[in-house]
């Protein structure tokens, strides 16, 4: 039994429209689902990913409209790493981000750093160590430079360079030294790492990460829950999120982990060609549709047309 790498990462945005403009237009991802926070249906939950909404490509945001900017600190993820195909793609993205008014920093031939509109730290990294690419199509982004999915994430921790046994013994991560781990699935892998926490205290808010979800085969999901509980971890009951089933628990360094099933996926309530076009509500909130369609600020997706 092994985790199939990453499923998704979920953040907080203070403004859904600028979030959509950045991820679906500037970065060229596909808005694959427009729904609400199942636990608070007055707020959007937006999902971005590749053309089909595959696990491993998914970034999601809860909107808390007007939320104050947060600050990543101990026990929080501070940087997400998005794959691009080549070093030439790093050049392309440096130019494109500058042209779009973002302010990228070239870290190396293989790494470009930029903050999203909420201040979330992103790195575009050359992804040439084996993950099958999960691209989306965008008219202004040549296919050979399209983002290929999530490659890694880094969090802040105390004792960041000490091996965390819950990750290795319970979850099956491989420790690579210096706070770095590899989550190796059958098809995909993901780089998970800790850095030394800053002195400033953490502050949840816009631009911070809410949780990270690992992918599991459906058959294994309850076994993962049992394994976390057997290690004295508090794991929630299995929660039906419509597009996957989820359990949540906090790993010992403080980051909220989720394990999400790889199916049924995002094409369960709308066709693959029309993913993300209409507001989708879980059944338990469908009776609120008229009210939510009035109260939620309409979000315009700038991606109107795709090239195959
Ligand atoms: Zn989640």
CSV table of C-alpha atoms and ligand atoms in Angstrom, one decimal:
chain,number,residue,atom,x,y,z
A,1,UNK,CA,0.0,0.0,0.0
A,2,UNK,CA,1.5,3.3,-1.0
A,3,UNK,CA,0.2,6.9,-1.5
A,4,UNK,CA,0.1,7.9,-5.1
A,5,UNK,CA,1.9,11.2,-4.5
A,6,UNK,CA,0.0,14.4,-4.3
A,7,UNK,CA,-3.8,14.8,-4.8
A,8,UNK,CA,-4.3,18.5,-4.2
A,9,UNK,CA,-3.2,21.5,-2.1
A,10,UNK,CA,-5.7,23.9,-0.7
A,11,UNK,CA,-5.1,27.6,0.0
A,12,UNK,CA,-7.0,30.7,1.2
A,13,UNK,CA,-7.6,33.7,-1.1
A,14,UNK,CA,-9.0,37.1,-0.3
A,15,UNK,CA,-10.3,37.6,-3.8
A,16,UNK,CA,-11.7,34.9,-6.1
A,17,UNK,CA,-11.6,37.0,-9.2
A,18,UNK,CA,-7.9,37.9,-9.0
A,19,UNK,CA,-7.2,34.3,-8.1
A,20,UNK,CA,-8.9,33.0,-11.2
A,21,UNK,CA,-7.2,35.7,-13.4
A,22,UNK,CA,-3.8,34.6,-12.1
A,23,UNK,CA,-4.1,30.8,-12.2
A,24,UNK,CA,-6.5,30.3,-15.1
A,25,UNK,CA,-5.1,33.0,-17.3
A,26,UNK,CA,-1.6,34.1,-16.3
A,27,UNK,CA,-0.4,30.5,-15.4
A,28,UNK,CA,-2.7,28.9,-17.9
A,29,UNK,CA,-4.2,26.2,-15.6
A,30,UNK,CA,-7.8,25.1,-16.2
A,31,UNK,CA,-10.5,26.1,-13.7
A,32,UNK,CA,-11.9,22.6,-13.3
A,33,UNK,CA,-14.5,23.2,-10.6
A,34,UNK,CA,-16.4,26.1,-9.2
A,35,UNK,CA,-18.1,25.1,-6.0
A,36,UNK,CA,-18.5,26.3,-2.5
A,37,UNK,CA,-16.8,25.4,0.8
A,38,UNK,CA,-18.8,22.4,1.8
A,39,UNK,CA,-18.4,23.4,5.5
A,40,UNK,CA,-19.4,27.0,4.8
A,41,UNK,CA,-21.4,27.3,1.6
A,42,UNK,CA,-21.4,31.1,1.6
A,43,UNK,CA,-17.8,31.0,0.3
A,44,UNK,CA,-16.4,29.8,-3.0
A,45,UNK,CA,-14.1,26.8,-3.4
A,46,UNK,CA,-12.3,27.0,-6.7
A,47,UNK,CA,-10.2,24.1,-8.2
A,48,UNK,CA,-7.6,24.5,-10.8
A,49,UNK,CA,-5.6,21.8,-12.6
A,50,UNK,CA,-4.8,20.1,-15.9
A,51,UNK,CA,-7.3,19.6,-18.8
A,52,UNK,CA,-9.0,16.7,-17.0
A,53,UNK,CA,-8.6,17.7,-13.4
A,54,UNK,CA,-6.2,14.8,-12.6
A,55,UNK,CA,-4.9,14.3,-9.0
A,56,UNK,CA,-1.4,15.6,-8.9
A,57,UNK,CA,-2.3,18.8,-10.8
A,58,UNK,CA,-4.9,20.2,-8.5
A,59,UNK,CA,-4.6,23.5,-6.6
A,60,UNK,CA,-7.7,24.7,-4.8
A,61,UNK,CA,-8.7,27.9,-2.9
A,62,UNK,CA,-11.3,28.8,-0.3
A,63,UNK,CA,-12.3,32.4,-0.8
A,64,UNK,CA,-12.6,34.5,2.4
A,65,UNK,CA,-13.5,37.7,0.6
A,66,UNK,CA,-11.3,40.6,1.9
A,67,UNK,CA,-9.3,38.3,4.2
A,68,UNK,CA,-6.2,40.0,5.5
A,69,UNK,CA,-2.9,38.7,4.2
A,70,UNK,CA,-1.5,35.9,6.3
A,71,UNK,CA,2.1,34.9,7.0
A,72,UNK,CA,3.5,31.4,6.8
A,73,UNK,CA,5.2,30.3,9.9
A,74,UNK,CA,6.0,27.2,11.9
A,75,UNK,CA,3.7,24.3,11.0
A,76,UNK,CA,2.7,25.9,7.7
A,77,UNK,CA,3.5,25.3,4.0
A,78,UNK,CA,5.3,28.3,2.6
A,79,UNK,CA,6.2,27.4,-1.0
A,80,UNK,CA,4.5,25.4,-3.8
A,81,UNK,CA,6.6,24.0,-6.6
A,82,UNK,CA,5.0,23.8,-10.1
A,83,UNK,CA,6.7,21.8,-12.8
A,84,UNK,CA,7.6,23.1,-16.2
A,85,UNK,CA,9.1,21.0,-19.0
A,86,UNK,CA,12.5,22.5,-19.6
A,87,UNK,CA,15.0,25.3,-18.8
A,88,UNK,CA,13.6,27.1,-21.9
A,89,UNK,CA,10.2,27.1,-20.2
A,90,UNK,CA,11.8,29.0,-17.3
A,91,UNK,CA,12.8,31.7,-19.8
A,92,UNK,CA,9.3,31.7,-21.3
A,93,UNK,CA,7.6,32.0,-17.8
A,94,UNK,CA,10.0,34.7,-16.7
A,95,UNK,CA,9.0,36.8,-19.8
A,96,UNK,CA,5.3,36.0,-19.4
A,97,UNK,CA,5.1,36.8,-15.7
A,98,UNK,CA,6.9,40.1,-16.2
A,99,UNK,CA,4.6,41.0,-19.1
A,100,UNK,CA,1.6,40.3,-16.9
A,101,UNK,CA,2.8,42.5,-14.1
A,102,UNK,CA,4.1,39.8,-11.8
A,103,UNK,CA,7.6,40.2,-10.4
A,104,UNK,CA,9.4,36.9,-10.9
A,105,UNK,CA,12.9,36.2,-9.4
A,106,UNK,CA,15.3,33.9,-11.3
A,107,UNK,CA,16.8,31.6,-8.6
A,108,UNK,CA,18.7,29.4,-11.1
A,109,UNK,CA,18.5,28.0,-14.6
A,110,UNK,CA,15.9,25.6,-13.3
A,111,UNK,CA,13.9,27.7,-10.8
A,112,UNK,CA,11.8,30.8,-11.1
A,113,UNK,CA,10.2,32.3,-8.0
A,114,UNK,CA,7.1,34.4,-7.9
A,115,UNK,CA,4.3,35.4,-5.5
A,116,UNK,CA,0.7,35.0,-6.4
A,117,UNK,CA,-1.8,38.0,-6.0
A,118,UNK,CA,-2.3,37.0,-2.3
A,119,UNK,CA,1.4,36.7,-1.6
A,120,UNK,CA,1.6,32.9,-1.7
A,121,UNK,CA,5.2,31.7,-2.6
A,122,UNK,CA,5.4,29.7,-5.9
A,123,UNK,CA,8.4,28.2,-7.6
A,124,UNK,CA,8.4,27.1,-11.2
A,125,UNK,CA,10.9,24.2,-11.4
A,126,UNK,CA,12.1,22.1,-14.3
A,127,UNK,CA,10.3,18.8,-13.9
A,128,UNK,CA,12.5,16.2,-15.6
A,129,UNK,CA,12.7,13.4,-13.0
A,130,UNK,CA,9.8,11.2,-14.1
A,131,UNK,CA,6.4,12.6,-13.3
A,132,UNK,CA,4.1,12.1,-16.3
A,133,UNK,CA,3.1,15.7,-17.4
A,134,UNK,CA,-0.4,16.9,-16.6
A,135,UNK,CA,-0.8,20.1,-18.7
A,136,UNK,CA,-3.7,22.4,-19.4
A,137,UNK,CA,-4.3,24.1,-22.7
A,138,UNK,CA,-4.2,27.9,-22.9
A,139,UNK,CA,-4.1,30.0,-26.1
A,140,UNK,CA,-1.1,32.1,-25.0
A,141,UNK,CA,0.9,29.3,-23.5
A,142,UNK,CA,2.7,27.0,-26.0
A,143,UNK,CA,2.2,23.3,-25.1
A,144,UNK,CA,6.0,22.8,-24.7
A,145,UNK,CA,6.0,25.3,-21.8
A,146,UNK,CA,2.7,24.5,-20.1
A,147,UNK,CA,2.8,23.8,-16.4
A,148,UNK,CA,3.0,20.0,-15.9
A,149,UNK,CA,1.5,19.6,-12.4
A,150,UNK,CA,2.7,19.8,-8.8
A,151,UNK,CA,6.3,18.8,-8.1
A,152,UNK,CA,6.8,19.7,-4.4
A,153,UNK,CA,5.9,21.8,-1.4
A,154,UNK,CA,8.0,23.1,1.5
A,155,UNK,CA,6.8,23.8,5.0
A,156,UNK,CA,8.3,25.4,8.1
A,157,UNK,CA,9.2,23.3,11.1
A,158,UNK,CA,11.3,23.1,14.2
A,159,UNK,CA,14.1,20.5,14.0
A,160,UNK,CA,13.5,20.6,10.3
A,161,UNK,CA,16.6,18.4,9.5
A,162,UNK,CA,15.5,15.6,11.9
A,163,UNK,CA,13.7,12.7,10.2
A,164,UNK,CA,10.0,12.6,11.1
A,165,UNK,CA,9.2,9.0,11.7
A,166,UNK,CA,5.4,9.4,11.2
A,167,UNK,CA,6.1,10.4,7.7
A,168,UNK,CA,8.5,7.5,7.0
A,169,UNK,CA,7.1,4.7,9.1
A,170,UNK,CA,3.3,5.5,9.0
A,171,UNK,CA,2.9,7.2,5.6
A,172,UNK,CA,5.7,5.6,3.7
A,173,UNK,CA,7.6,8.7,2.6
A,174,UNK,CA,11.3,8.1,1.8
A,175,UNK,CA,13.7,10.4,3.8
A,176,UNK,CA,16.4,11.9,1.7
A,177,UNK,CA,18.2,13.8,4.3
A,178,UNK,CA,18.2,17.5,5.3
A,179,UNK,CA,14.5,17.7,5.9
A,180,UNK,CA,13.6,16.4,2.4
A,181,UNK,CA,11.3,13.5,1.7
A,182,UNK,CA,10.1,11.8,-1.5
A,183,UNK,CA,6.5,10.5,-1.8
A,184,UNK,CA,6.7,7.8,-4.4
A,185,UNK,CA,3.6,6.4,-6.0
A,186,UNK,CA,3.2,3.9,-8.8
A,187,UNK,CA,3.0,6.7,-11.4
A,188,UNK,CA,3.8,10.0,-9.7
A,189,UNK,CA,6.1,11.3,-7.0
A,190,UNK,CA,6.2,14.4,-5.0
A,191,UNK,CA,9.0,16.3,-3.1
A,192,UNK,CA,8.0,17.2,0.5
A,193,UNK,CA,10.4,19.3,2.6
A,194,UNK,CA,10.8,21.2,5.8
A,195,UNK,CA,12.8,24.4,6.3
A,196,UNK,CA,13.8,26.1,9.5
A,197,UNK,CA,10.9,28.1,10.8
A,198,UNK,CA,11.2,31.9,10.9
A,199,UNK,CA,11.1,33.7,14.3
A,200,UNK,CA,7.9,35.6,13.3
A,201,UNK,CA,4.7,33.9,14.4
A,202,UNK,CA,2.4,32.3,11.8
A,203,UNK,CA,-0.7,34.1,10.8
A,204,UNK,CA,-3.4,32.2,8.8
A,205,UNK,CA,-5.0,34.4,6.1
A,206,UNK,CA,-5.0,35.2,2.4
A,207,UNK,CA,-2.1,33.7,0.6
A,208,UNK,CA,-1.5,30.9,3.2
A,209,UNK,CA,-2.0,27.1,2.7
A,210,UNK,CA,-4.9,25.4,4.5
A,211,UNK,CA,-3.9,21.8,3.9
A,212,UNK,CA,-2.2,19.3,1.6
A,213,UNK,CA,-3.9,16.1,0.3
A,214,UNK,CA,-2.1,12.9,-0.6
A,215,UNK,CA,-3.7,10.6,-3.2
A,216,UNK,CA,-4.8,7.1,-2.3
A,217,UNK,CA,-6.4,4.3,-4.3
A,218,UNK,CA,-10.0,3.9,-3.2
A,219,UNK,CA,-9.5,0.5,-1.8
A,220,UNK,CA,-6.7,1.7,0.5
A,221,UNK,CA,-8.4,4.7,2.0
A,222,UNK,CA,-9.8,3.2,5.2
A,223,UNK,CA,-6.6,1.3,5.7
A,224,UNK,CA,-4.7,4.6,5.8
A,225,UNK,CA,-7.1,5.9,8.4
A,226,UNK,CA,-6.5,2.8,10.5
A,227,UNK,CA,-2.8,3.1,10.1
A,228,UNK,CA,-2.8,6.8,11.2
A,229,UNK,CA,-5.0,5.9,14.2
A,230,UNK,CA,-2.8,2.9,15.1
A,231,UNK,CA,0.1,5.4,15.4
A,232,UNK,CA,-2.0,7.4,17.9
A,233,UNK,CA,-2.7,10.1,15.2
A,234,UNK,CA,-6.1,11.7,15.3
A,235,UNK,CA,-7.7,11.0,12.0
A,236,UNK,CA,-11.2,12.1,11.1
A,237,UNK,CA,-14.0,9.9,9.8
A,238,UNK,CA,-14.2,9.5,6.1
A,239,UNK,CA,-15.8,12.6,4.7
A,240,UNK,CA,-17.6,12.6,1.3
A,241,UNK,CA,-16.4,15.6,-0.7
A,242,UNK,CA,-18.4,14.5,-3.8
A,243,UNK,CA,-15.3,14.4,-6.1
A,244,UNK,CA,-13.3,12.2,-3.7
A,245,UNK,CA,-13.5,10.8,-0.1
A,246,UNK,CA,-11.3,12.4,2.5
A,247,UNK,CA,-9.8,11.9,5.9
A,248,UNK,CA,-7.8,14.6,7.7
A,249,UNK,CA,-5.2,14.5,10.4
A,250,UNK,CA,-2.4,16.8,11.6
A,251,UNK,CA,1.1,15.5,11.1
A,252,UNK,CA,3.5,16.0,14.1
A,253,UNK,CA,5.1,19.2,12.7
A,254,UNK,CA,1.7,20.8,12.6
A,255,UNK,CA,0.7,20.7,8.9
A,256,UNK,CA,-2.9,19.6,8.2
A,257,UNK,CA,-2.7,16.5,6.0
A,258,UNK,CA,-5.6,15.0,4.0
A,259,UNK,CA,-5.7,11.6,2.2
A,260,UNK,CA,-8.1,11.8,-0.7
A,261,UNK,CA,-9.3,9.1,-3.0
A,262,UNK,CA,-8.4,9.3,-6.7
A,263,UNK,CA,-12.0,8.8,-7.8
A,264,UNK,CA,-14.7,9.6,-8.7
A,265,UNK,CA,-13.0,12.8,-9.8
A,266,UNK,CA,-14.3,16.1,-11.2
A,267,UNK,CA,-16.2,14.9,-14.2
A,268,UNK,CA,-18.8,13.3,-11.9
A,269,UNK,CA,-21.3,16.3,-12.1
A,270,UNK,CA,-20.3,17.9,-15.4
A,271,UNK,CA,-18.7,16.8,-18.6
A,272,UNK,CA,-15.0,17.0,-19.0
A,273,UNK,CA,-15.4,19.6,-21.8
A,274,UNK,CA,-17.4,21.9,-19.5
A,275,UNK,CA,-15.5,21.5,-16.3
A,276,UNK,CA,-15.6,24.6,-14.1
A,277,UNK,CA,-18.1,26.5,-16.2
A,278,UNK,CA,-21.1,26.5,-13.8
A,279,UNK,CA,-21.5,26.8,-10.1
A,280,UNK,CA,-21.7,23.2,-8.7
A,281,UNK,CA,-23.2,22.6,-5.3
A,282,UNK,CA,-23.1,19.5,-3.2
A,283,UNK,CA,-26.5,17.9,-2.7
A,284,UNK,CA,-26.7,19.0,0.9
A,285,UNK,CA,-26.4,22.7,-0.2
A,286,UNK,CA,-28.4,22.5,-3.5
A,287,UNK,CA,-31.4,24.0,-1.7
A,288,UNK,CA,-29.3,27.2,-1.2
A,289,UNK,CA,-28.6,27.7,-4.9
A,290,UNK,CA,-30.9,30.7,-5.5
A,291,UNK,CA,-29.5,32.5,-2.5
A,292,UNK,CA,-25.9,31.6,-3.3
A,293,UNK,CA,-26.2,32.7,-6.9
A,294,UNK,CA,-27.3,36.1,-5.6
A,295,UNK,CA,-24.7,36.4,-2.8
A,296,UNK,CA,-21.6,35.0,-4.4
A,297,UNK,CA,-19.7,37.6,-6.5
A,298,UNK,CA,-19.7,36.3,-10.1
A,299,UNK,CA,-16.3,35.0,-11.2
A,300,UNK,CA,-15.3,35.6,-14.8
A,301,UNK,CA,-13.0,33.0,-16.2
A,302,UNK,CA,-10.7,34.7,-18.8
A,303,UNK,CA,-10.0,31.4,-20.5
A,304,UNK,CA,-12.8,31.4,-23.1
A,305,UNK,CA,-11.2,29.2,-25.7
A,306,UNK,CA,-8.6,26.4,-25.7
A,307,UNK,CA,-6.3,24.9,-28.2
A,308,UNK,CA,-6.2,21.1,-28.3
B,1,LIG,ZN1,-8.6,19.0,0.5
